[in-house]
Short mmCIF file of C-alpha atoms in Angstrom, two decimals:
data_model
loop_
_atom_site.label_atom_id
_atom_site.label_comp_id
_atom_site.label_asym_id
_atom_site.label_seq_id
_atom_site.Cartn_x
_atom_site.Cartn_y
_atom_site.Cartn_z
CA UNK G 27 71.65 -44.16 38.92
CA UNK G 28 68.31 -44.22 41.63
CA UNK G 29 68.75 -40.88 41.34
CA UNK G 30 68.81 -40.55 37.60
CA UNK G 31 65.76 -42.51 37.85
CA UNK G 32 63.75 -40.97 40.19
CA UNK G 33 64.84 -37.49 38.30
CA UNK G 34 63.63 -39.40 35.14
CA UNK G 35 59.96 -40.33 36.62
CA UNK G 36 59.53 -36.46 37.92
CA UNK G 37 60.03 -35.27 34.51
CA UNK G 38 57.50 -38.02 32.88
CA UNK G 39 55.00 -37.40 35.32
CA UNK G 40 55.05 -33.50 35.47
CA UNK G 41 55.15 -34.16 30.97
CA UNK G 42 51.90 -35.96 31.54
CA UNK G 43 49.71 -33.83 34.12
CA UNK G 44 50.56 -30.77 32.40
CA UNK G 45 47.67 -30.08 30.48
CA UNK G 46 46.42 -27.05 27.79
CA UNK G 47 42.84 -25.90 27.96
CA UNK G 48 41.85 -25.36 24.52
CA UNK G 49 39.57 -21.61 23.52
CA UNK G 50 35.86 -21.89 24.93
CA UNK G 51 36.32 -24.85 27.46
CA UNK G 52 37.18 -25.15 30.99
CA UNK G 53 38.17 -28.21 33.24
CA UNK G 54 36.88 -28.65 36.06
CA UNK G 55 39.45 -30.19 39.23
CA UNK G 56 38.54 -32.23 42.51
CA UNK G 57 41.35 -32.64 45.02
CA UNK G 58 40.91 -35.74 46.94
CA UNK G 59 37.69 -35.72 45.42
CA UNK G 60 35.83 -32.34 46.51
CA UNK G 61 35.45 -28.84 43.66
CA UNK G 62 38.88 -27.25 44.23
CA UNK G 63 38.98 -24.84 40.67
CA UNK G 64 37.91 -24.62 37.25
CA UNK G 65 40.52 -24.37 34.69
CA UNK G 66 40.34 -21.84 32.03
CA UNK G 67 42.10 -21.87 28.58
CA UNK G 68 45.91 -22.28 28.62
CA UNK G 69 48.44 -24.13 29.99
CA UNK G 70 47.92 -26.03 33.19
CA UNK G 71 49.90 -28.01 35.82
CA UNK G 72 48.16 -30.81 37.38
CA UNK G 73 49.01 -32.68 40.78
CA UNK G 74 49.32 -36.91 40.14
CA UNK G 75 47.61 -38.77 41.80
CA UNK G 76 45.65 -35.99 43.97
CA UNK G 77 44.57 -34.21 41.71
CA UNK G 78 42.06 -35.58 38.45
CA UNK G 79 39.86 -33.65 35.81
CA UNK G 80 36.07 -33.88 36.85
CA UNK G 81 34.63 -32.84 33.89
CA UNK G 82 35.58 -31.10 30.51
CA UNK G 83 32.80 -28.60 29.78
CA UNK G 84 32.09 -26.37 27.12
CA UNK G 85 31.64 -22.73 26.94
CA UNK G 86 29.81 -22.43 23.29
CA UNK G 87 26.50 -22.25 22.47
CA UNK G 88 25.25 -25.55 22.27
CA UNK G 89 21.57 -26.17 19.33
CA UNK G 90 19.62 -29.11 21.17
CA UNK G 91 16.96 -30.55 18.76
CA UNK G 92 14.20 -32.19 21.35
CA UNK G 93 12.23 -34.73 19.72
CA UNK G 94 8.43 -33.48 19.04
CA UNK G 95 6.27 -33.73 21.86
CA UNK G 96 2.39 -34.34 21.89
CA UNK G 97 0.95 -31.29 23.77
CA UNK G 98 -2.94 -30.96 23.98
CA UNK G 99 -4.88 -27.30 23.94
CA UNK G 100 -7.30 -25.12 25.49
CA UNK G 101 -10.25 -26.71 23.28
CA UNK G 102 -8.53 -30.31 23.53
CA UNK G 103 -6.80 -30.67 20.32
CA UNK G 104 -3.86 -33.24 20.48
CA UNK G 105 -1.24 -31.83 18.14
CA UNK G 106 2.72 -32.63 18.04
CA UNK G 107 5.15 -29.53 18.89
CA UNK G 108 9.07 -30.19 18.49
CA UNK G 109 11.31 -27.22 19.44
CA UNK G 110 14.56 -26.04 19.51
CA UNK G 111 16.03 -25.08 22.68
CA UNK G 112 19.72 -22.71 21.97
CA UNK G 113 21.92 -22.65 25.82
CA UNK G 114 25.71 -22.61 26.99
CA UNK G 115 27.48 -22.80 30.37
CA UNK G 116 28.40 -19.61 32.69
CA UNK G 117 29.04 -21.98 35.25
CA UNK G 118 31.51 -24.83 34.93
CA UNK G 119 30.90 -26.10 38.84
CA UNK G 120 27.42 -25.06 38.71
CA UNK G 121 27.13 -27.03 35.37
CA UNK G 122 29.20 -29.95 36.70
CA UNK G 123 27.87 -29.96 40.46
CA UNK G 124 24.16 -28.80 40.30
CA UNK G 125 22.42 -31.89 38.01
CA UNK G 126 23.35 -35.22 37.29
CA UNK G 127 22.17 -35.17 33.82
CA UNK G 128 21.77 -31.53 32.62
CA UNK G 129 21.07 -32.20 29.06
CA UNK G 130 18.47 -34.59 29.67
CA UNK G 131 16.99 -32.01 32.74
CA UNK G 132 16.72 -29.26 30.18
CA UNK G 133 14.30 -31.35 27.51
CA UNK G 134 12.65 -32.95 30.52
CA UNK G 135 11.54 -29.08 31.30
CA UNK G 136 11.19 -27.70 28.18
CA UNK G 137 8.59 -30.58 27.32
CA UNK G 138 6.58 -29.71 30.54
CA UNK G 139 6.90 -25.95 29.79
CA UNK G 140 5.88 -26.47 25.99
CA UNK G 141 2.57 -28.32 27.67
CA UNK G 142 1.77 -26.17 30.44
CA UNK G 143 2.01 -22.65 27.86
CA UNK G 144 -0.11 -24.66 24.98
CA UNK G 145 -2.67 -25.91 27.38
CA UNK G 146 -4.07 -22.62 28.34
CA UNK G 147 -4.13 -21.74 24.47
CA UNK G 148 -6.74 -22.41 22.30
CA UNK G 149 -5.59 -24.65 18.73
CA UNK G 150 -6.05 -21.41 16.49
CA UNK G 151 -4.35 -18.67 18.93
CA UNK G 152 -1.95 -21.62 19.03
CA UNK G 153 -1.20 -21.55 15.63
CA UNK G 154 -0.38 -17.60 15.51
CA UNK G 155 1.48 -17.38 18.78
CA UNK G 156 4.90 -19.17 17.84
CA UNK G 157 6.34 -15.11 19.30
CA UNK G 158 4.59 -15.57 22.18
CA UNK G 159 5.91 -18.86 23.18
CA UNK G 160 9.16 -19.02 22.16
CA UNK G 161 9.39 -15.57 24.99
CA UNK G 162 7.58 -17.43 27.57
CA UNK G 163 9.56 -20.50 27.17
CA UNK G 164 12.72 -18.88 27.58
CA UNK G 165 11.79 -17.12 30.10
CA UNK G 166 10.80 -19.94 32.55
CA UNK G 167 13.75 -22.63 30.77
CA UNK G 168 16.46 -19.89 31.42
CA UNK G 169 14.87 -19.22 35.31
CA UNK G 170 14.83 -22.89 36.11
CA UNK G 171 18.31 -23.71 34.43
CA UNK G 172 19.84 -21.12 36.37
CA UNK G 173 20.78 -23.20 39.41
CA UNK G 174 22.28 -25.97 37.29
CA UNK G 175 25.24 -22.78 35.45
CA UNK G 176 23.12 -23.24 32.07
CA UNK G 177 22.05 -20.21 30.72
CA UNK G 178 19.05 -20.24 27.91
CA UNK G 179 19.39 -17.91 24.79
CA UNK G 180 17.01 -18.39 23.10
CA UNK G 181 14.35 -20.89 22.28
CA UNK G 182 12.24 -21.65 19.24
CA UNK G 183 9.22 -23.48 18.22
CA UNK G 184 10.25 -25.17 14.69
CA UNK G 185 6.93 -27.33 13.78
CA UNK G 186 3.21 -27.74 14.92
CA UNK G 187 1.51 -30.55 13.35
CA UNK G 188 -1.89 -30.65 14.24
CA UNK G 189 -4.41 -34.25 13.63
CA UNK G 190 -5.31 -34.83 9.66
CA UNK G 191 -8.73 -33.64 9.94
CA UNK G 192 -7.81 -30.64 11.89
CA UNK G 193 -5.21 -30.24 8.64
CA UNK G 194 -8.21 -31.14 6.21
CA UNK G 195 -10.43 -28.11 7.75
CA UNK G 196 -7.66 -25.38 7.97
CA UNK G 197 -7.19 -25.98 4.51
CA UNK G 198 -10.40 -25.72 3.52
CA UNK G 199 -10.94 -22.81 5.40
CA UNK G 200 -7.83 -21.35 3.78
CA UNK G 201 -9.05 -22.30 0.22
CA UNK G 202 -12.28 -20.38 1.29
CA UNK G 203 -10.49 -17.56 2.58
CA UNK G 204 -8.71 -16.85 -0.29
CA UNK G 205 -11.66 -17.39 -2.45
CA UNK G 206 -13.35 -14.57 -0.59
CA UNK G 207 -10.41 -12.13 -0.79
CA UNK G 208 -10.26 -12.75 -4.80
CA UNK G 209 -14.18 -11.74 -4.94
CA UNK G 210 -13.77 -8.53 -2.63
CA UNK G 211 -10.61 -7.06 -4.91
CA UNK G 212 -12.95 -8.49 -8.23
CA UNK G 213 -15.54 -6.62 -7.03
CA UNK G 214 -13.03 -3.61 -6.22
CA UNK G 215 -11.71 -3.61 -9.69
CA UNK G 216 -15.09 -3.32 -11.19
CA UNK G 217 -16.31 -0.52 -8.90
CA UNK G 218 -13.86 1.52 -9.46
CA UNK G 219 -13.75 1.07 -13.46
CA UNK G 220 -16.91 1.94 -13.00
CA UNK G 221 -15.93 4.82 -11.17
CA UNK G 222 -13.20 5.72 -13.95
CA UNK G 223 -16.30 5.18 -16.79
CA UNK G 224 -18.45 7.66 -15.24
CA UNK G 225 -15.42 10.18 -13.91
CA UNK G 226 -14.75 10.38 -17.47
CA UNK G 227 -18.09 10.60 -18.89
CA UNK G 228 -18.85 13.89 -17.10
CA UNK G 229 -14.95 15.40 -17.80
CA UNK G 230 -16.51 14.77 -21.40
CA UNK G 231 -19.93 16.40 -21.08
CA UNK G 232 -18.34 19.49 -18.55
CA UNK G 233 -15.61 20.30 -21.68
CA UNK G 234 -18.60 19.02 -24.20
CA UNK G 235 -20.53 22.20 -22.03
CA UNK G 236 -17.60 25.14 -21.55
CA UNK G 237 -16.66 24.49 -25.58
CA UNK G 238 -20.60 25.70 -26.56
CA UNK G 239 -20.35 28.49 -24.12
CA UNK G 240 -17.50 29.37 -25.63
CA UNK G 241 -18.66 28.53 -29.00
CA UNK G 242 -22.26 30.58 -28.32
CA UNK G 243 -19.89 33.81 -26.71
CA UNK G 244 -18.26 34.09 -29.68
CA UNK G 245 -20.87 34.14 -31.73
CA UNK G 246 -23.04 36.64 -29.77
CA UNK G 247 -20.17 38.10 -30.03
CA UNK G 248 -19.83 38.10 -33.54
CA UNK G 249 -23.56 39.32 -34.04
CA UNK G 250 -22.75 42.41 -31.64
CA UNK G 251 -19.69 43.05 -33.61
CA UNK G 252 -21.64 43.19 -37.02
CA UNK G 253 -24.71 44.69 -35.61
CA UNK G 254 -22.17 47.40 -34.83
CA UNK G 255 -21.17 47.46 -37.35
CA UNK G 256 -23.74 48.10 -40.03
CA UNK G 257 -24.69 50.60 -37.40
CA UNK G 258 -21.72 52.30 -37.50
CA UNK G 259 -21.95 52.12 -41.63
CA UNK G 260 -25.24 53.32 -41.84
CA UNK G 261 -24.09 56.11 -39.14
CA UNK G 262 -21.27 57.12 -41.67
CA UNK G 263 -23.24 56.97 -44.62
CA UNK G 264 -25.90 59.46 -42.18
CA UNK G 265 -23.24 61.75 -42.21
CA UNK G 266 -21.68 61.44 -45.54
CA UNK G 267 -25.12 62.33 -46.85
CA UNK G 268 -25.98 65.81 -44.94
CA UNK G 269 -22.14 66.48 -45.70
CA UNK G 270 -22.81 65.94 -49.63
CA UNK G 271 -25.51 69.12 -49.41
CA UNK G 272 -28.06 66.51 -51.42
CA UNK G 273 -30.26 69.09 -53.90
CA UNK G 274 -34.27 69.32 -54.96
CA UNK G 275 -33.44 66.96 -58.45
CA UNK G 276 -31.51 63.96 -56.64
CA UNK G 277 -33.47 64.08 -53.31
CA UNK G 278 -37.59 63.40 -56.18
CA UNK G 279 -35.14 61.24 -57.83
CA UNK G 280 -34.16 58.71 -55.05
CA UNK G 281 -37.57 59.22 -53.57
CA UNK G 282 -39.28 57.40 -57.27
CA UNK G 283 -36.52 54.50 -57.12
CA UNK G 284 -37.92 53.83 -53.74
CA UNK G 285 -41.14 53.62 -54.78
CA UNK G 286 -40.42 51.67 -57.48
CA UNK G 287 -38.84 49.44 -54.90
CA UNK G 288 -41.98 49.46 -52.75
CA UNK G 289 -44.03 48.87 -55.85
CA UNK G 290 -42.78 45.47 -56.37
CA UNK G 291 -43.83 43.90 -52.87
CA UNK G 292 -47.56 42.81 -52.20
CA UNK G 293 -49.40 46.18 -51.07
CA UNK G 294 -52.14 47.16 -53.24
CA UNK G 295 -52.05 50.52 -52.45
CA UNK G 296 -49.07 53.05 -51.84
CA UNK G 297 -49.06 56.32 -50.63
CA UNK G 298 -46.73 59.57 -52.01
CA UNK G 299 -46.69 62.73 -51.66
CA UNK G 300 -48.95 65.18 -53.45
CA UNK G 301 -45.58 67.22 -55.24
CA UNK G 302 -43.98 63.97 -56.94
CA UNK G 303 -47.67 62.59 -58.06
CA UNK G 304 -47.17 64.92 -61.21
CA UNK G 305 -43.56 63.47 -61.81
CA UNK G 306 -44.60 60.37 -61.50
CA UNK G 307 -47.14 60.80 -64.47
CA UNK G 308 -44.36 61.90 -66.44
CA UNK G 309 -41.48 58.96 -65.91
CA UNK G 310 -41.78 56.23 -68.09
CA UNK G 311 -40.03 54.77 -64.97
CA UNK G 312 -43.25 55.10 -63.00
CA UNK G 313 -45.57 52.66 -65.41
CA UNK G 314 -43.41 50.04 -65.22
CA UNK G 315 -43.23 50.57 -61.66
CA UNK G 316 -46.90 50.85 -61.01
CA UNK G 317 -48.39 49.90 -63.73
CA UNK G 318 -52.20 50.44 -64.07
CA UNK G 319 -52.09 52.09 -60.28
CA UNK G 320 -54.66 54.88 -60.74
CA UNK G 321 -52.85 57.82 -58.12
CA UNK G 322 -55.10 58.93 -55.47
CA UNK G 323 -54.70 62.10 -54.36
CA UNK G 324 -56.01 62.63 -50.81
CA UNK G 325 -57.45 66.40 -49.96
CA UNK G 326 -54.37 68.08 -48.19
CA UNK G 327 -51.00 65.90 -48.62
CA UNK G 328 -50.74 62.61 -51.14
CA UNK G 329 -51.64 60.84 -53.71
CA UNK G 330 -52.61 56.88 -53.59
CA UNK G 331 -52.24 54.24 -56.35
CA UNK G 332 -53.74 50.87 -56.80
CA UNK G 333 -51.64 48.31 -57.07
CA UNK G 334 -52.40 45.01 -58.62
CA UNK G 335 -51.30 42.29 -55.85
CA UNK G 336 -49.15 39.55 -57.65
CA UNK G 337 -51.38 36.34 -56.76
#
């Protein structure tokens, strides 16, 4: 009976001391108050009354949102900065025995590091250098927390709250900068419009000049062709006259017609060959053409006639 009770007691003790460590966790085990080992994920059996679980450590990445910290910039501006620290435990033994309260230590270290970094920067630089601040804080915190078994993976500045009067000045400055940009954009748009209009006028004038040039060239070519055709016609007429072999009576008749045309002008005297004078006197057409003109025959070859001018 006693043996059964002893076996049952041993079974109960074994069952009560069987531990299953979840994934992404580790257990720090002490034997008689001294660090023995670190259990990783899986099933383990603890020696009763001798070994104990000193700490259960989560190996997941943790997000620590610390309260805003008052900091003073290089130009003596006090502001509130809210930061977020991302960390994970890489050594459970150091995390357990390296520091009494790792989270509180990391919070205080983060606050002091932030004050040191912001203290070397002016307000404008602080507002525009979040990436630089994040990088410096991450490097400093990661190096300082190595003895605690903590790996700082990332640091983010969540919010920067300057004083109300500084925020009002910044708002006015931002409004003035936007108005300046709007003025610059309007000026650039007006300039582009003027340039485009000038370019359009220039192209229109160039096209008009080219059109006028082409028109003058076409007119000149037309006149040249017209003169060429007239000259060609005259040449063809002379050639035809040469080929027809005109007789003397026809030639004299044409001469009289020419005299008729000459007498129709403003001339007061007409000179004609001597051989045409007797023909002119005998033709009725000569009296109509010459009116009352008296022919004057020069001593050698020609006869002139006074023709009344047409007033």
